Short mmCIF file of C-alpha atoms in Angstrom, two decimals:
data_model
loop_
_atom_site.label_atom_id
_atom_site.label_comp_id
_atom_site.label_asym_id
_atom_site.label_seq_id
_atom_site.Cartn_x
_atom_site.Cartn_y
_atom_site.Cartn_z
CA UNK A 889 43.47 4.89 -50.73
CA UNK A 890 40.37 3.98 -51.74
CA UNK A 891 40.26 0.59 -50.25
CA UNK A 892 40.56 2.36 -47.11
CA UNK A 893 37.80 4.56 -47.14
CA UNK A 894 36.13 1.49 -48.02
CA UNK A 895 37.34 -0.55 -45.20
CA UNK A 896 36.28 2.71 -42.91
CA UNK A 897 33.48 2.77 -44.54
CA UNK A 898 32.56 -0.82 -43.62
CA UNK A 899 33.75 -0.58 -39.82
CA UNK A 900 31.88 2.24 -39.35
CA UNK A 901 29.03 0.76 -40.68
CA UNK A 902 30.41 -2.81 -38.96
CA UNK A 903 30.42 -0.39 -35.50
CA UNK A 904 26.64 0.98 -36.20
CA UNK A 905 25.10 -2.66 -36.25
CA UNK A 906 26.88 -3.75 -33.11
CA UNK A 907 26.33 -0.73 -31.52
CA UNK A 908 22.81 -0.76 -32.67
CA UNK A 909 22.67 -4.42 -30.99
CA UNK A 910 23.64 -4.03 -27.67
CA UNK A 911 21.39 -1.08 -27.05
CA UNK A 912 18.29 -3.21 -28.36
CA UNK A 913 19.75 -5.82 -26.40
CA UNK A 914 20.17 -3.65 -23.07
CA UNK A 915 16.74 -2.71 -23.64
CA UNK A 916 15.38 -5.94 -24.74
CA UNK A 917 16.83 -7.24 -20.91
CA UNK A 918 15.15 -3.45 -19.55
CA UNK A 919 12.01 -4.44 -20.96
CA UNK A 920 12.09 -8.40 -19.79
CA UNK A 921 13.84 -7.96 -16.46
CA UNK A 922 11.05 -5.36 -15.78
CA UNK A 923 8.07 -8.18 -16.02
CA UNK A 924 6.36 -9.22 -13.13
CA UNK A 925 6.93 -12.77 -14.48
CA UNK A 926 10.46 -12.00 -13.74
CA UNK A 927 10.21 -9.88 -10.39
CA UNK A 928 7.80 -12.92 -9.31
CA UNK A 929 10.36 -15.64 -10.35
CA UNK A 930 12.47 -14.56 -7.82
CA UNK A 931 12.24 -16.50 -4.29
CA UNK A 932 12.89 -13.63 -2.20
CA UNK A 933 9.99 -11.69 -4.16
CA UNK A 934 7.64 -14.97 -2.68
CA UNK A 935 6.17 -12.87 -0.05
CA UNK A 936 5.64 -9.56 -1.45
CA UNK A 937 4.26 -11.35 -4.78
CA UNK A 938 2.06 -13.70 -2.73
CA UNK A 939 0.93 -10.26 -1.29
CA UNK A 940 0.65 -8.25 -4.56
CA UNK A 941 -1.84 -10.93 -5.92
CA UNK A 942 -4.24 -10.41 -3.03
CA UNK A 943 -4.55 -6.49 -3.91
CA UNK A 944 -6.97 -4.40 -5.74
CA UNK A 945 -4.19 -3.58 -8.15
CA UNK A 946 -3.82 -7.27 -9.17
CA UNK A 947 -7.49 -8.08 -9.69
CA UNK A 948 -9.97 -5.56 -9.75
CA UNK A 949 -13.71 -5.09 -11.17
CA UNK A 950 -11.93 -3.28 -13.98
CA UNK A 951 -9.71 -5.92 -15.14
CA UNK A 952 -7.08 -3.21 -15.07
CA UNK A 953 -3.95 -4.96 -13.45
CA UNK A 954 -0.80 -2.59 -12.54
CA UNK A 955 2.28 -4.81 -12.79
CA UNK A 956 5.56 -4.43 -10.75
CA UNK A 957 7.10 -1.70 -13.21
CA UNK A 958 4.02 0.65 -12.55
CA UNK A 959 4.70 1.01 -9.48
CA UNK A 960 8.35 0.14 -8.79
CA UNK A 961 9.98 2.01 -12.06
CA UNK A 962 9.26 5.34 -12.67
CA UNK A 963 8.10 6.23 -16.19
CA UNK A 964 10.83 7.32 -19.11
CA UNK A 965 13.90 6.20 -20.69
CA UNK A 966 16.38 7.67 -17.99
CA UNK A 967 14.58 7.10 -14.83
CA UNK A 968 14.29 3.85 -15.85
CA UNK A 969 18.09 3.14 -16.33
CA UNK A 970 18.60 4.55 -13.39
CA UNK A 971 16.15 2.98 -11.19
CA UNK A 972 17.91 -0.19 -12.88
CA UNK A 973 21.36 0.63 -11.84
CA UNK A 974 20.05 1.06 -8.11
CA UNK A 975 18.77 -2.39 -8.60
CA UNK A 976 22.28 -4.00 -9.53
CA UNK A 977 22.12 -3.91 -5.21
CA UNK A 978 19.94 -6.22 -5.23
CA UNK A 979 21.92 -9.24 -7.13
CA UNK A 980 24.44 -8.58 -3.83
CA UNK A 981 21.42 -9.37 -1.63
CA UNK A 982 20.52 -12.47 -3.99
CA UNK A 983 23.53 -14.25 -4.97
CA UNK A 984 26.15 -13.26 -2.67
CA UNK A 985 24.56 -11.97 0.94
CA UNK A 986 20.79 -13.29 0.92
CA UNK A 987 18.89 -10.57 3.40
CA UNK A 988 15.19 -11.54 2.70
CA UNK A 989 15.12 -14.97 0.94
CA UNK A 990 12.91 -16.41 3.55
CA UNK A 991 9.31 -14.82 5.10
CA UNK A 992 11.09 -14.47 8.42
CA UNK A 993 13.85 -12.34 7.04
CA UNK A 994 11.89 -10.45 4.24
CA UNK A 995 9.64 -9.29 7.97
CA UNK A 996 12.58 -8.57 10.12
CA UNK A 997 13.22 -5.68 7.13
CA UNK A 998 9.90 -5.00 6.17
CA UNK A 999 10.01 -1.84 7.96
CA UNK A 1000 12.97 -1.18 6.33
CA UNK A 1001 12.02 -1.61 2.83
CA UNK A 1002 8.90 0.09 3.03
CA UNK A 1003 10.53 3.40 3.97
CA UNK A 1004 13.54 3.33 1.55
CA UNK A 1005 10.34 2.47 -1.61
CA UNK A 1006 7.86 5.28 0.08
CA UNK A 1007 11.42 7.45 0.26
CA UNK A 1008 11.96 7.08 -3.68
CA UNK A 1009 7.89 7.39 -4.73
CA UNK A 1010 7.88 10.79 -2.44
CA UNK A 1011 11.25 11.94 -4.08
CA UNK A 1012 9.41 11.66 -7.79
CA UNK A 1013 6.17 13.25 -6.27
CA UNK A 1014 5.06 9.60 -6.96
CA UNK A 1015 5.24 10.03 -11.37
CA UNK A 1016 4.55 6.34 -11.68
CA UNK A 1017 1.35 6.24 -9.58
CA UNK A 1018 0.25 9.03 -11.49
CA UNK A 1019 1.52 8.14 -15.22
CA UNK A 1020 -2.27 5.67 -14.51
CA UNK A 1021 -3.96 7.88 -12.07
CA UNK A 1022 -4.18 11.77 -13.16
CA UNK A 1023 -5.93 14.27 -11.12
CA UNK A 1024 -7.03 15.90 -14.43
CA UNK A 1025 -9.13 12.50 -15.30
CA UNK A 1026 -10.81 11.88 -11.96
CA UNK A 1027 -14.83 12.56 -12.04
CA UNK A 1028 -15.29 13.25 -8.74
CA UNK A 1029 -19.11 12.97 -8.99
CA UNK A 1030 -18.50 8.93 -9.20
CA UNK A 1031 -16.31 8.44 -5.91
CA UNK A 1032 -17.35 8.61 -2.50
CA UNK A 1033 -18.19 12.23 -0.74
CA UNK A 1034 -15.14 11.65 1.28
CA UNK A 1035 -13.17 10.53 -1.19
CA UNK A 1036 -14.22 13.41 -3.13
CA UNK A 1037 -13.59 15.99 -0.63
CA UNK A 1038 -9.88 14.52 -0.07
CA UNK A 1039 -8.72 14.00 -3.49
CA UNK A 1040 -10.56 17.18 -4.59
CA UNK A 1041 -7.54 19.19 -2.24
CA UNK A 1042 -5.28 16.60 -3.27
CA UNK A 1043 -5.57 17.85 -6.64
CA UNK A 1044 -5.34 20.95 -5.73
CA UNK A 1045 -1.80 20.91 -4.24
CA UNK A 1046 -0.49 18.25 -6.96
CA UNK A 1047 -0.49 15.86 -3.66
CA UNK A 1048 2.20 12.72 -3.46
CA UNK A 1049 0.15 9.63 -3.76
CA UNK A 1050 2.35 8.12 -1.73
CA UNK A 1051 1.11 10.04 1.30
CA UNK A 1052 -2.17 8.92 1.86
CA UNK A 1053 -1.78 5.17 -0.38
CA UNK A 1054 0.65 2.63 2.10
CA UNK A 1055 0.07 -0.71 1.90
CA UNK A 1056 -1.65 -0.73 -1.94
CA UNK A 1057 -0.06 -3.97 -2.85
CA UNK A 1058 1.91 -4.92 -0.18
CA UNK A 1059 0.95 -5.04 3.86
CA UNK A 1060 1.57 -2.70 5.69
CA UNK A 1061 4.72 -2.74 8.67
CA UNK A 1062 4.66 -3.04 12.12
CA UNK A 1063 6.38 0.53 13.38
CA UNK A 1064 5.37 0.31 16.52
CA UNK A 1065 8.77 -1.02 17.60
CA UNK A 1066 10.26 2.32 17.93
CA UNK A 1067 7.53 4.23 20.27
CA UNK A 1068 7.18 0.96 22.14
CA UNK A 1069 10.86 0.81 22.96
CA UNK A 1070 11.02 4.48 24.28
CA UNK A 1071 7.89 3.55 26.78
CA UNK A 1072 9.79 1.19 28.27
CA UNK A 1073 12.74 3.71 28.70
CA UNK A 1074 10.25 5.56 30.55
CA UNK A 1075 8.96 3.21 32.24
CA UNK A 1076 12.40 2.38 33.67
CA UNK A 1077 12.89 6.25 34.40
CA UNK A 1078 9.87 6.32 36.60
CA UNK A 1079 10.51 3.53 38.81
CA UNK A 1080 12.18 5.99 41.08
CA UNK A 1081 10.21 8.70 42.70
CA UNK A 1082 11.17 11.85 41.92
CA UNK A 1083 11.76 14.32 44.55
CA UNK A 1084 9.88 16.84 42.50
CA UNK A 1085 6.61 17.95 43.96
CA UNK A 1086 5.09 18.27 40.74
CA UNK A 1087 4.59 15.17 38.73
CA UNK A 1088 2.98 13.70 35.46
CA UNK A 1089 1.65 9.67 35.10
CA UNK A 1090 3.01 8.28 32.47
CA UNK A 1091 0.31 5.78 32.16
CA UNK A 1092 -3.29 5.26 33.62
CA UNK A 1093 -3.07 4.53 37.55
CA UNK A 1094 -5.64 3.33 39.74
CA UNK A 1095 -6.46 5.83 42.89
CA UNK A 1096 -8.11 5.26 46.32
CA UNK A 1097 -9.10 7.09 49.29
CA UNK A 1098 -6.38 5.21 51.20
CA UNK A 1099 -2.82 4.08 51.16
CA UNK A 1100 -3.11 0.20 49.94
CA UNK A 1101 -6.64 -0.14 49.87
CA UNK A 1102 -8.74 -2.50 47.03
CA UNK A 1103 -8.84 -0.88 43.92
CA UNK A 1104 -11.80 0.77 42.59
CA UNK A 1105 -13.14 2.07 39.66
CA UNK A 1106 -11.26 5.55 39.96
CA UNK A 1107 -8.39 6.09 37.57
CA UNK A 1108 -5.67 8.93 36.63
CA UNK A 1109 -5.09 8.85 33.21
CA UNK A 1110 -1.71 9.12 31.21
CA UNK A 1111 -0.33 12.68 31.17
CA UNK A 1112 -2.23 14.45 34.10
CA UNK A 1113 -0.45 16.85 36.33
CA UNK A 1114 -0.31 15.96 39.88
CA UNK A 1115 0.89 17.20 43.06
CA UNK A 1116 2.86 14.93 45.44
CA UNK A 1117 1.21 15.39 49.44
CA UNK A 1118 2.74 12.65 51.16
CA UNK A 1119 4.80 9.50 51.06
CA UNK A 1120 3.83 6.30 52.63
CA UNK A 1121 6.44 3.53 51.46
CA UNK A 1122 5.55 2.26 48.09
CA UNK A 1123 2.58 4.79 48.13
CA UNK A 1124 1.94 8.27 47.73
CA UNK A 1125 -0.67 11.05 48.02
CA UNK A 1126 -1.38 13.05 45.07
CA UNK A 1127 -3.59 15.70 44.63
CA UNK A 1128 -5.68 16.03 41.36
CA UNK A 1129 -7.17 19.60 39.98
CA UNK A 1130 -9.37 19.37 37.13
CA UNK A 1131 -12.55 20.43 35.93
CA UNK A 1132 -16.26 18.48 35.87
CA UNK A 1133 -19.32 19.62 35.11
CA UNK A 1134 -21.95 21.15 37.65
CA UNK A 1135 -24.67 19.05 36.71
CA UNK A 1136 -24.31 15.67 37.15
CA UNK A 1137 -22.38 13.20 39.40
CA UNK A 1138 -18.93 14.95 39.22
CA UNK A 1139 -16.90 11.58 38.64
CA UNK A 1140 -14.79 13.06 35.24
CA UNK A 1141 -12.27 15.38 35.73
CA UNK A 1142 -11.20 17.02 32.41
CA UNK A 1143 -7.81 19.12 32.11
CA UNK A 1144 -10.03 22.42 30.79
CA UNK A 1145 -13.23 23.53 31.04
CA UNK A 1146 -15.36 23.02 28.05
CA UNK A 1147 -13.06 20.35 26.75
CA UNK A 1148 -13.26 16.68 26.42
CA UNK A 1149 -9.52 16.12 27.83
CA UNK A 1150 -9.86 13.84 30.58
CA UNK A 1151 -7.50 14.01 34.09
CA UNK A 1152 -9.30 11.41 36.08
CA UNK A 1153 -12.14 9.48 36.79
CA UNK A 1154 -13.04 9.31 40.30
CA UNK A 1155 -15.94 6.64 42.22
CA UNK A 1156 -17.69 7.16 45.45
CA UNK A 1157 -15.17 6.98 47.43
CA UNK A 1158 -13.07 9.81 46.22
CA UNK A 1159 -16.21 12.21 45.91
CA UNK A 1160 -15.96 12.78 49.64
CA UNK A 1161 -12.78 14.36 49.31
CA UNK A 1162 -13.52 16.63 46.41
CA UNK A 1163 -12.76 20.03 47.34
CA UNK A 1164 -14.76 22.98 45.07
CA UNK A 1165 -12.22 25.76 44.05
CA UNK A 1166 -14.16 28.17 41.39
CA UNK A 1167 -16.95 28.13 39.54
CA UNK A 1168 -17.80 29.50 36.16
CA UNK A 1169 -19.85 29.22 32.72
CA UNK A 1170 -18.63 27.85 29.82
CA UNK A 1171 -18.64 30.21 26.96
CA UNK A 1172 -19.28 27.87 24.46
CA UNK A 1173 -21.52 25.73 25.37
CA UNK A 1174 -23.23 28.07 28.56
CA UNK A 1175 -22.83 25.04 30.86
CA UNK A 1176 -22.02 25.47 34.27
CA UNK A 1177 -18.48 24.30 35.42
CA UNK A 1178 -16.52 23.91 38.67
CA UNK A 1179 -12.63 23.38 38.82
CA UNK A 1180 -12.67 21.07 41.38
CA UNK A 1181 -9.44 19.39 43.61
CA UNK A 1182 -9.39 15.82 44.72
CA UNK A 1183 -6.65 14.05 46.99
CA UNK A 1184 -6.06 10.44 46.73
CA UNK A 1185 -3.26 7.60 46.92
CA UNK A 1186 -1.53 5.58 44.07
CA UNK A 1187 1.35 3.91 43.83
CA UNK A 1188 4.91 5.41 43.56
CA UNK A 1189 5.85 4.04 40.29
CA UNK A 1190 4.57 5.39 37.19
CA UNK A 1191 5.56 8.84 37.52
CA UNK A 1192 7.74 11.24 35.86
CA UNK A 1193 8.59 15.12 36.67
CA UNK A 1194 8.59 16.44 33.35
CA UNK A 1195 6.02 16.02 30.75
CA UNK A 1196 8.44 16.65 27.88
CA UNK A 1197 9.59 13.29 27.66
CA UNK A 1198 5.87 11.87 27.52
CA UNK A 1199 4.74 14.17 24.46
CA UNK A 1200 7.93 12.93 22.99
CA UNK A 1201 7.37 9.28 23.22
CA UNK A 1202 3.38 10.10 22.24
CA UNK A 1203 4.81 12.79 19.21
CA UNK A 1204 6.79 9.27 18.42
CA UNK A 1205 3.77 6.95 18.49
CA UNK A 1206 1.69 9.19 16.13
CA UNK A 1207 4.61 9.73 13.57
CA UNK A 1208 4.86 5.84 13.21
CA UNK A 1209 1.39 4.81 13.58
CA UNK A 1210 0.15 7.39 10.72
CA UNK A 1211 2.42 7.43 8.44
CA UNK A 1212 2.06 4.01 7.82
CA UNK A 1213 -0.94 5.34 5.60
CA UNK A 1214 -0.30 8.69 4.90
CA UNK A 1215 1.31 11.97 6.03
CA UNK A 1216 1.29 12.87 9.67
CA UNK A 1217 -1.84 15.50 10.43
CA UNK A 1218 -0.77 18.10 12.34
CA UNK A 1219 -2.40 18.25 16.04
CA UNK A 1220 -4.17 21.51 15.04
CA UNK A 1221 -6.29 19.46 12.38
CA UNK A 1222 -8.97 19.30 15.12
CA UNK A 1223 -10.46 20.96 17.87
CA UNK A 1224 -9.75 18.97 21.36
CA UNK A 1225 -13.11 17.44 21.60
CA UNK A 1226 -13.17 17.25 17.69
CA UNK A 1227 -9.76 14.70 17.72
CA UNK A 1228 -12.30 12.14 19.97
CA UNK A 1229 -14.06 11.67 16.77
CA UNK A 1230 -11.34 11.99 13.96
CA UNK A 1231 -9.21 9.63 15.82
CA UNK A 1232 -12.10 6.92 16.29
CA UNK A 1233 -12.60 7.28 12.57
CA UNK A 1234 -9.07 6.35 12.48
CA UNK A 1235 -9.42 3.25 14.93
CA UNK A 1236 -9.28 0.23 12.65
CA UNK A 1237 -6.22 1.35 10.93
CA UNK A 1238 -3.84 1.27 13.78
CA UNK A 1239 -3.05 -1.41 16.33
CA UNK A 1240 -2.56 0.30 19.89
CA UNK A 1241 -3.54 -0.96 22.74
CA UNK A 1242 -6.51 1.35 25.42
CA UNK A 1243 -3.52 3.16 27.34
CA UNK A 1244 -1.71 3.88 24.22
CA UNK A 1245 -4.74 5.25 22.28
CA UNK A 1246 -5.79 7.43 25.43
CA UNK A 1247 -2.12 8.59 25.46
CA UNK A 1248 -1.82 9.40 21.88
CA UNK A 1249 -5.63 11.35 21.87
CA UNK A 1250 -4.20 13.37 24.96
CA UNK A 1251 -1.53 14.55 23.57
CA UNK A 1252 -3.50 15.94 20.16
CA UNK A 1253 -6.08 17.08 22.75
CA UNK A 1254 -4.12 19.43 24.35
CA UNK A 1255 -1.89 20.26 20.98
CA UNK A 1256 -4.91 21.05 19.11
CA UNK A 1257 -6.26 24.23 17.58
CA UNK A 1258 -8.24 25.73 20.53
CA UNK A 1259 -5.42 24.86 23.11
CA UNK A 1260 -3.23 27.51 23.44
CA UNK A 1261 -0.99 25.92 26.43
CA UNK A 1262 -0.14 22.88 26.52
CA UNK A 1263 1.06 21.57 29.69
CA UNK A 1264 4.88 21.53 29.49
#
């Protein structure tokens, strides 16, 4: 009997070893297939690498380089493995069904990509950003005041990194596709006149005194009420009631008094049929103002009878166009005249075109803190 203990003895020990070599084995090919040299070797990874070695976290003043794990693996021994079994997916999209193996592929699902990694960072409250970057070790006194004053309440709520920090490493996607597509669903739905009486432009349309005459310098502007007069075949007669200030030329036409949320901008031609319907002080600012009505002619296309559909499509263009960087802002960030400014400061980190950045800032304009009604 004893040789058999000793035999046990020996396969359990036998069992151990080979035991003990495939787990330092499976982590040996954790630890190597976790490199950058490795993520990089790939030819799919051509684009996003080329990328990653343009970035700050690359090559920095510091000489403090994140690699691909850093970011892409969160930190400890089971998030790891199973970060690494969600990865087995992509030797299907390698070897057997190549989805981004060329620049003009890896693009086309940019978009794609960049949600599903921002989706997994904001599910971990973004651990392996801040395994390097704690809250608790910033010195505030050494960044910038605004960076100070923003990471200062990011601190304070344990913030995902993720929410303010797109397009670290990697450029940023287009997401305009989405927004863009529903205009042009609009656009379609407004090549009918409505029968309604009450209208809303969908974008900015020129106006005149009369039916087909040259164009001017007086515009409506996306998401003004209007009243329908008159048709005249392709042409209609609208009338305009806004607000302008006393002093002055009278050419603006704002949706409120007091606020910044412009309905129209009318030239000489159009003052002549300016009609005067109340006037009053602005509490605020103790200026006198005068809601004013003005009747002029457009073209029939271009407008829609509810404005649901545009504060949609605008709701829409904001989600995509900010969260490319960071979390939405809610429309009651700002005061209406206060989102001229904080969306200017904004400008050079989106890519819409004039009508689509008027459209967007009218539709936090009258969403914003001191609007209480929205036109719906």
């Amino acid at each position: 009997m004893s040789w058999i203990k000793k035999n046990a003895l020996w396969w359990a020990l036998g069992g151990a070893v080979v035991m003990a070599i495939v787990i330092w084995g499976t982590w040996q090919g954790v630890h190597y297939t976790s490199t950058t040299e490795f993520c990089l070797s790939c030819h799919s990874m051509r684009t996003s690498g080329d990328e990653y070695k343009t970035s700050v976290h690359f090559r920095n003043a510091s000489g403090v380089r994140a690699e691909c794990k850093d970011c892409h693996i969160p930190p400890g021994v089971v998030p790891t493995l199973m970060r690494k079994t969600e990865a087995l997916n992509d030797l299907y999209h390698t070897f057997i069904s190549p989805s981004i193996d060329t620049p003009e592929k890896f693009n086309a699902k940019r978009s794609e990509l960049a949600q599903r990694e921002w989706a997994r960072m904001s599910a971990n409250n973004s651990t392996a950003c801040k395994s390097c970057h704690s809250y608790e070790a910033m010195d505030h006194g050494k960044q910038s005041a605004n960076a100070a004053a923003q990471m200062t309440a990011a601190a304070a709520k344990d913030s995902n990194c993720i929410d303010c920090h797109k397009g670290i490493a990697h450029h940023k996607p287009d997401m305009s596709s989405g927004f863009r597509d529903r205009y042009k669903q609009l656009q379609q739905q407004a090549e009918k006149l409505s029968t309604a009486t009450t209208l809303f432009s969908l974008s900015e349309k020129t106006l005149t005194a009369t039916a087909g005459a040259p164009a001017g310098k007086a515009l409506l502007f996306p998401a003004t009420q209007v009243k329908v007069l008159q048709k005249e075949g392709s042409n209609v007669q609208l009338e305009v009631t806004g607000w302008r200030e006393s002093k002055g030329r009278g050419r603006v036409l704002t949706q409120y008094m007091g606020k910044r949320i412009f309905s129209a901008v009318l030239d000489a031609s159009l003052l002549e049929n300016v009609k005067v319907l109340q006037t009053q002080t602005d509490p605020g600012s103790h200026q006198e103002w005068q809601q004013v009505s003005v009747t002029a002619w457009t073209s029939a296309q271009g407008l829609i009878d509810s404005i649901t559909p545009v504060w949609e499509y605008s709701d829409q263009m904001l989600q995509s166009t900010c969260s490319a960087c960071h979390s939405t802002p809610p429309a009651t960030r700002y005061t209406a005249n206060g989102w001229i400014a904080g969306l200017k400061a904004m400008s050079t980190y989106y890519r819409l075109n004039p009508v689509e950045e008027r459209t967007l800032l009218k539709y936090l304009q009258t969403h914003a803190s001191d609007v209480s009604e929205p036109n719906k």
